[in-house]
Coordinates of C-alpha atoms in Angstrom, one line a residue:
M24 CA -36.8 19.4 -5.3
T25 CA -38.5 17.5 -2.6
E26 CA -40.1 19.2 0.4
Q27 CA -37.8 17.5 2.8
A28 CA -34.7 18.7 0.6
V29 CA -36.1 22.2 0.7
Q30 CA -36.3 22.1 4.5
K31 CA -33.0 20.8 4.9
M32 CA -31.5 23.4 2.5
E33 CA -33.3 26.2 4.4
S34 CA -32.2 24.9 7.8
R35 CA -28.5 24.8 6.7
P36 CA -28.0 26.9 3.6
V37 CA -24.9 26.2 1.4
F38 CA -22.8 28.8 -0.1
P39 CA -23.7 29.1 -3.9
F40 CA -21.2 27.6 -6.3
T41 CA -21.4 30.5 -8.7
A42 CA -20.4 33.0 -5.9
I43 CA -17.0 31.4 -5.2
V44 CA -14.3 33.7 -6.4
G45 CA -11.2 32.4 -8.0
Q46 CA -10.0 28.7 -7.7
E47 CA -10.8 28.2 -11.4
E48 CA -8.7 25.1 -11.6
M49 CA -10.6 23.3 -9.0
K50 CA -14.0 24.4 -10.0
L51 CA -13.3 23.1 -13.7
A52 CA -12.0 19.8 -12.5
L53 CA -15.1 19.2 -10.3
L54 CA -17.6 20.3 -13.0
L55 CA -15.9 18.0 -15.7
N56 CA -16.2 15.1 -13.2
V57 CA -19.9 15.8 -12.7
I58 CA -20.4 15.8 -16.5
D59 CA -18.5 12.6 -16.8
P60 CA -17.9 10.7 -13.6
K61 CA -15.7 8.0 -15.4
I62 CA -12.9 10.6 -15.4
G63 CA -12.0 9.2 -11.9
G64 CA -12.4 11.9 -9.4
V65 CA -10.3 14.9 -8.2
M66 CA -7.5 15.3 -5.8
V67 CA -7.4 18.9 -4.7
M68 CA -4.2 20.1 -2.8
G69 CA -3.8 23.6 -1.4
D70 CA -3.3 25.8 1.6
R71 CA -5.7 25.8 4.6
G72 CA -8.7 28.1 4.5
T73 CA -8.8 28.3 0.6
G74 CA -12.4 26.9 0.3
K75 CA -11.8 23.5 -0.6
S76 CA -14.7 22.0 1.5
T77 CA -17.0 24.9 0.8
T78 CA -16.5 24.4 -3.1
V79 CA -17.3 20.7 -2.9
R80 CA -20.4 21.2 -0.8
A81 CA -21.5 24.1 -3.1
L82 CA -21.1 21.6 -6.1
S83 CA -23.4 19.1 -4.6
D84 CA -26.1 21.8 -3.7
L85 CA -25.9 22.9 -7.3
L86 CA -26.6 19.6 -9.0
P87 CA -30.1 18.7 -10.2
D88 CA -32.1 16.1 -8.3
M89 CA -32.0 12.4 -9.1
T90 CA -34.7 9.8 -9.2
I91 CA -34.1 6.8 -6.9
V92 CA -36.0 3.7 -6.0
A93 CA -38.1 4.6 -2.8
N94 CA -36.6 3.3 0.5
D95 CA -33.5 1.9 -1.2
P96 CA -30.4 2.3 0.9
F97 CA -28.2 2.3 -2.2
N98 CA -29.9 5.1 -4.1
S99 CA -30.8 2.6 -6.9
D100 CA -31.5 4.0 -10.4
P101 CA -34.9 2.6 -11.5
E102 CA -33.6 2.7 -15.2
D103 CA -30.0 1.7 -15.1
A104 CA -29.2 -1.9 -14.2
E105 CA -25.5 -1.0 -13.3
L106 CA -26.8 1.3 -10.6
M107 CA -29.3 -1.1 -9.0
S108 CA -29.0 -3.1 -5.9
E109 CA -29.5 -6.9 -6.1
E110 CA -32.9 -6.6 -4.5
V111 CA -34.0 -3.9 -7.0
A112 CA -32.7 -5.7 -10.0
K113 CA -34.6 -8.9 -8.9
K114 CA -37.7 -6.9 -8.7
V115 CA -37.1 -5.5 -12.3
Y116 CA -36.5 -9.1 -13.6
E117 CA -39.9 -10.1 -12.0
N118 CA -41.6 -7.2 -13.7
Q119 CA -42.6 -5.7 -10.3
T120 CA -43.6 -2.1 -10.2
L121 CA -41.0 0.2 -8.6
E122 CA -41.9 3.1 -6.4
T123 CA -39.7 6.1 -7.0
E124 CA -38.9 9.3 -5.4
S125 CA -36.7 12.4 -6.2
K126 CA -33.7 13.2 -4.0
K127 CA -30.9 15.6 -3.8
I128 CA -27.6 14.2 -5.0
P129 CA -25.8 13.0 -1.8
M130 CA -22.5 14.6 -0.7
I131 CA -21.0 12.2 1.9
D132 CA -18.2 13.3 4.2
L133 CA -15.9 10.6 5.1
P134 CA -14.3 11.2 8.7
L135 CA -10.6 10.7 9.1
G136 CA -11.2 8.1 11.9
A137 CA -13.7 6.0 9.9
T138 CA -13.1 2.2 10.0
E139 CA -13.3 -0.1 7.1
D140 CA -16.5 -1.5 8.4
R141 CA -18.1 2.0 8.6
V142 CA -17.0 2.7 5.0
C143 CA -17.8 -0.5 3.2
G144 CA -20.7 -1.8 5.5
T145 CA -20.8 -4.9 7.6
I146 CA -22.7 -8.4 7.4
D147 CA -24.4 -9.6 10.5
M148 CA -23.0 -13.1 10.8
E149 CA -25.3 -14.0 13.5
K150 CA -28.4 -13.3 11.7
A151 CA -26.9 -14.8 8.4
L152 CA -26.2 -18.1 10.3
S153 CA -29.4 -18.3 12.4
E154 CA -31.9 -17.2 9.8
G155 CA -30.1 -18.0 6.6
I156 CA -30.5 -14.5 5.2
K157 CA -27.8 -12.1 4.0
A158 CA -28.2 -9.3 6.7
F159 CA -26.1 -6.3 5.5
E160 CA -25.6 -3.0 7.2
P161 CA -24.7 -0.5 4.5
G162 CA -21.8 1.7 5.0
L163 CA -20.8 5.2 3.6
L164 CA -20.0 3.8 0.1
A165 CA -23.7 2.7 -0.2
S166 CA -25.0 6.2 0.8
A167 CA -22.5 7.8 -1.7
N168 CA -23.8 5.8 -4.7
R169 CA -24.7 8.2 -7.6
G170 CA -23.4 11.1 -5.5
I171 CA -20.1 12.7 -4.3
L172 CA -17.8 11.1 -1.6
Y173 CA -15.6 13.9 -0.1
V174 CA -12.5 13.0 1.9
D175 CA -10.8 16.0 3.6
E176 CA -7.1 15.5 4.5
V177 CA -7.0 12.3 2.4
N178 CA -3.2 12.5 2.7
L179 CA -3.6 11.6 6.4
L180 CA -6.0 8.7 5.7
D181 CA -4.7 5.1 6.1
D182 CA -3.3 3.8 2.7
H183 CA -5.4 0.6 2.9
L184 CA -8.7 2.7 3.2
V185 CA -7.6 5.0 0.3
D186 CA -7.1 1.7 -1.6
V187 CA -10.5 0.5 -0.8
L188 CA -12.1 3.9 -1.9
L189 CA -10.1 4.1 -5.1
D190 CA -11.1 0.4 -6.1
S191 CA -14.8 1.1 -5.5
A192 CA -14.6 4.3 -7.3
A193 CA -12.9 2.6 -10.4
S194 CA -15.1 -0.4 -10.5
G195 CA -18.5 1.2 -9.5
W196 CA -19.1 -1.6 -7.0
N197 CA -18.4 -2.5 -3.4
T198 CA -17.9 -6.1 -2.3
V199 CA -18.0 -7.1 1.4
E200 CA -16.8 -10.6 2.2
R201 CA -16.9 -12.3 5.6
E202 CA -16.8 -16.0 6.6
G203 CA -17.6 -17.2 3.0
I204 CA -20.6 -14.8 2.6
S205 CA -20.2 -12.2 -0.1
I206 CA -22.5 -9.1 -0.7
S207 CA -22.1 -6.6 -3.5
H208 CA -23.8 -3.3 -4.2
P209 CA -23.3 -0.5 -6.7
A210 CA -21.0 2.2 -5.4
R211 CA -20.4 4.6 -8.3
F212 CA -19.6 8.0 -6.9
I213 CA -17.3 11.0 -7.6
L214 CA -14.4 10.7 -5.3
V215 CA -13.0 14.1 -4.2
G216 CA -10.0 14.2 -1.9
S217 CA -8.4 17.2 -0.5
G218 CA -5.4 18.0 1.5
N219 CA -2.6 20.4 2.6
P220 CA 0.7 19.5 1.0
E221 CA 2.5 20.7 4.1
E222 CA 0.9 17.6 6.0
G223 CA 2.3 15.1 3.5
E224 CA 1.5 13.8 0.0
L225 CA -0.3 10.6 -1.1
R226 CA 2.2 7.9 -2.4
P227 CA 2.5 8.3 -6.3
Q228 CA 1.0 4.9 -6.8
L229 CA -2.4 6.1 -5.1
L230 CA -2.1 9.5 -6.4
D231 CA -2.1 8.1 -10.0
R232 CA -5.5 6.6 -9.4
F233 CA -7.2 10.0 -9.0
G234 CA -8.5 11.2 -12.4
M235 CA -7.4 14.8 -12.0
H236 CA -5.2 16.8 -9.7
A237 CA -6.0 20.4 -8.9
E238 CA -3.8 22.9 -7.1
I239 CA -5.2 25.9 -5.3
G240 CA -3.5 28.6 -3.5
T241 CA -4.4 31.6 -1.2
V242 CA -5.6 34.6 -3.2
K243 CA -2.8 37.1 -3.5
E244 CA -4.7 40.1 -4.9
P245 CA -5.9 42.5 -2.1
E246 CA -9.1 43.6 -4.0
L247 CA -10.1 39.9 -4.4
R248 CA -9.4 39.0 -0.9
V249 CA -11.5 41.9 0.4
Q250 CA -14.3 40.7 -2.1
I251 CA -14.1 37.1 -0.7
V252 CA -14.2 38.3 2.9
E253 CA -17.2 40.6 2.2
Q254 CA -19.1 37.9 0.4
R255 CA -18.5 35.4 3.3
A256 CA -19.6 38.2 5.8
S257 CA -22.8 38.7 3.7
F258 CA -23.5 35.0 3.5
D259 CA -23.2 34.4 7.3
E260 CA -25.4 37.3 8.1
T261 CA -28.3 36.7 5.7
P262 CA -27.7 33.3 3.9
I263 CA -31.2 33.0 2.3
D264 CA -30.9 36.6 1.0
F265 CA -27.4 35.9 -0.4
R266 CA -28.4 32.6 -2.0
N267 CA -31.6 34.3 -3.7
A268 CA -29.2 36.9 -5.3
Y269 CA -27.5 34.0 -7.0
Q270 CA -30.5 32.0 -8.0
Q271 CA -30.3 32.9 -11.7
P272 CA -26.6 32.0 -12.3
Q273 CA -27.0 28.9 -10.3
T274 CA -30.0 27.8 -12.4
L275 CA -28.1 28.7 -15.7
L276 CA -25.0 26.6 -14.6
R277 CA -27.3 23.7 -13.5
N278 CA -29.1 23.6 -16.9
K279 CA -25.6 23.8 -18.6
I280 CA -24.5 20.7 -16.7
V281 CA -27.6 18.8 -17.6
K282 CA -27.2 19.7 -21.3
A283 CA -23.6 18.7 -21.1
R284 CA -24.4 15.4 -19.8
E285 CA -26.9 14.7 -22.6
L286 CA -24.4 15.9 -25.3
L287 CA -21.4 13.9 -23.9
N288 CA -21.8 10.8 -25.8
A289 CA -22.2 12.6 -29.1
V290 CA -18.9 14.5 -28.6
E291 CA -16.1 13.5 -30.9
L292 CA -12.2 13.8 -30.6
D293 CA -10.3 13.5 -33.8
Y294 CA -7.9 10.5 -34.2
D295 CA -4.8 12.8 -34.8
L296 CA -5.5 14.7 -31.5
R297 CA -5.8 11.4 -29.7
V298 CA -2.5 10.3 -31.1
K299 CA -0.9 13.6 -29.9
I300 CA -2.4 13.1 -26.4
S301 CA -0.6 9.7 -26.2
Q302 CA 2.5 11.2 -27.7
I303 CA 2.6 13.8 -24.9
C304 CA 2.0 11.0 -22.3
S305 CA 4.7 9.0 -23.8
E306 CA 7.2 11.9 -23.9
L307 CA 6.5 12.6 -20.4
N308 CA 7.1 8.9 -19.4
V309 CA 3.7 8.6 -17.8
D310 CA 3.2 5.0 -16.6
G311 CA 0.2 3.0 -17.8
L312 CA -2.6 4.4 -19.9
R313 CA -4.8 6.2 -17.3
G314 CA -3.2 9.5 -18.4
D315 CA -4.3 9.0 -22.0
I316 CA -7.8 7.8 -21.0
V317 CA -8.5 10.7 -18.5
T318 CA -7.3 13.4 -20.9
N319 CA -9.5 12.0 -23.7
R320 CA -12.6 12.0 -21.4
A321 CA -11.8 15.4 -19.9
A322 CA -11.4 17.1 -23.2
K323 CA -14.7 15.6 -24.5
A324 CA -16.4 16.7 -21.2
L325 CA -15.1 20.3 -21.6
A326 CA -16.4 20.5 -25.1
A327 CA -19.9 19.2 -24.0
F328 CA -19.8 21.7 -21.1
E329 CA -19.4 24.5 -23.8
G330 CA -22.0 23.1 -26.0
R331 CA -19.8 21.7 -28.7
N332 CA -20.0 18.2 -30.3
K333 CA -16.3 18.2 -31.2
A334 CA -13.3 18.5 -28.8
E335 CA -10.6 20.9 -30.0
E336 CA -6.8 21.5 -29.4
Q337 CA -7.7 24.3 -26.9
D338 CA -9.8 21.9 -24.9
I339 CA -6.8 19.5 -24.5
F340 CA -4.6 22.4 -23.6
R341 CA -7.0 23.4 -20.7
V342 CA -7.4 19.9 -19.1
I343 CA -4.2 18.1 -19.9
P344 CA -2.2 19.7 -16.9
L345 CA -4.9 18.6 -14.5
C346 CA -4.8 15.1 -16.0
L347 CA -1.1 14.4 -16.1
R348 CA 0.8 16.6 -13.5
H349 CA 0.4 14.2 -10.7
R350 CA 1.5 11.3 -12.9
L351 CA 5.1 12.5 -13.6
R352 CA 6.6 11.8 -10.3
K353 CA 8.9 8.7 -10.1
D354 CA 10.6 9.7 -6.8
P355 CA 8.1 10.0 -3.7
L356 CA 10.2 13.0 -2.5
E357 CA 9.7 15.0 -5.7
T358 CA 7.1 17.7 -5.6
I359 CA 4.2 17.7 -8.1
D360 CA 4.8 19.7 -11.2
S361 CA 2.7 22.9 -11.5
G362 CA 1.7 22.0 -15.0
D363 CA 4.5 24.0 -16.8
K364 CA 6.2 20.8 -17.9
V365 CA 3.1 19.4 -19.3
R366 CA 2.2 22.7 -21.1
D367 CA 5.7 22.9 -22.7
T368 CA 5.4 19.5 -24.0
F369 CA 2.0 20.2 -25.4
R370 CA 3.2 23.2 -27.3
R371 CA 6.2 21.4 -28.8
I372 CA 4.0 18.4 -30.0
F373 CA 1.1 20.5 -31.2
S374 CA 3.2 23.2 -32.9

């Protein structure tokens, strides 16, 4: 961790991820997306005050540092061409030496009132026309590259802007075009949206584009509620001491994530299990193939997280409600299935 990152952490301590009580569904979905970002992000829906924002910030703080090209606004990866800006890629092609630095994985908050220019970036046409150079002012998508983009109350965001975010998240690139000038840069991030269902749902067409859908509710057990309140009070009073108490479990979980990322490509999922996943999607009348793809990826990511190189039936059972429940609706007025319908279909097919 860089000195600057340490100072930032100490000036604004973040609640430890391993100290969060309950909300297992949301935590699992977030961890699996961190292990395999190609799962496609998470939509978290739940009551107000259930720790959605706290959990996402805690996840970002938990993750290991990343290596970037120094002074690059796109967090370019010095090793991966898919995660390099055009300028960095050109330097690599010319065999120039790249200066690198370590940086905390970014967690970018997208405010509700953000404009498309603020999100995607803008081209300075005056400079482009007068000086003949592509003058680009990066937006939030550039800052979020290789990190997490968090949109609170995504269900209140303009549909067009949600479409832009989902397109960038799916393709891994952001393209800005104006007056015949086009600029592209890498924008591979984990998109996390959250919202309160009382304030309205996303349209099914947009909801389907999120890889996973986690539902969280207010904790009902009095003992757990007391534990959460006491933890929060302790953290607010002495945040550094509270964080220090969770240093060991945080380190263990961080190492587990790193190992899972390394193991992921070696994880196998038997053909007959893949066929059964597709059979479930077919019986549930899930449109398209996103449900099949995401369930396959999530099952492998879970196996990698638990240190296994083969995904099993139980892995599928744990992740498939998160991957399919938001893809079942055909009528926008229907509520999202809690997961029971998906589980019942799973049990029938796997029996």
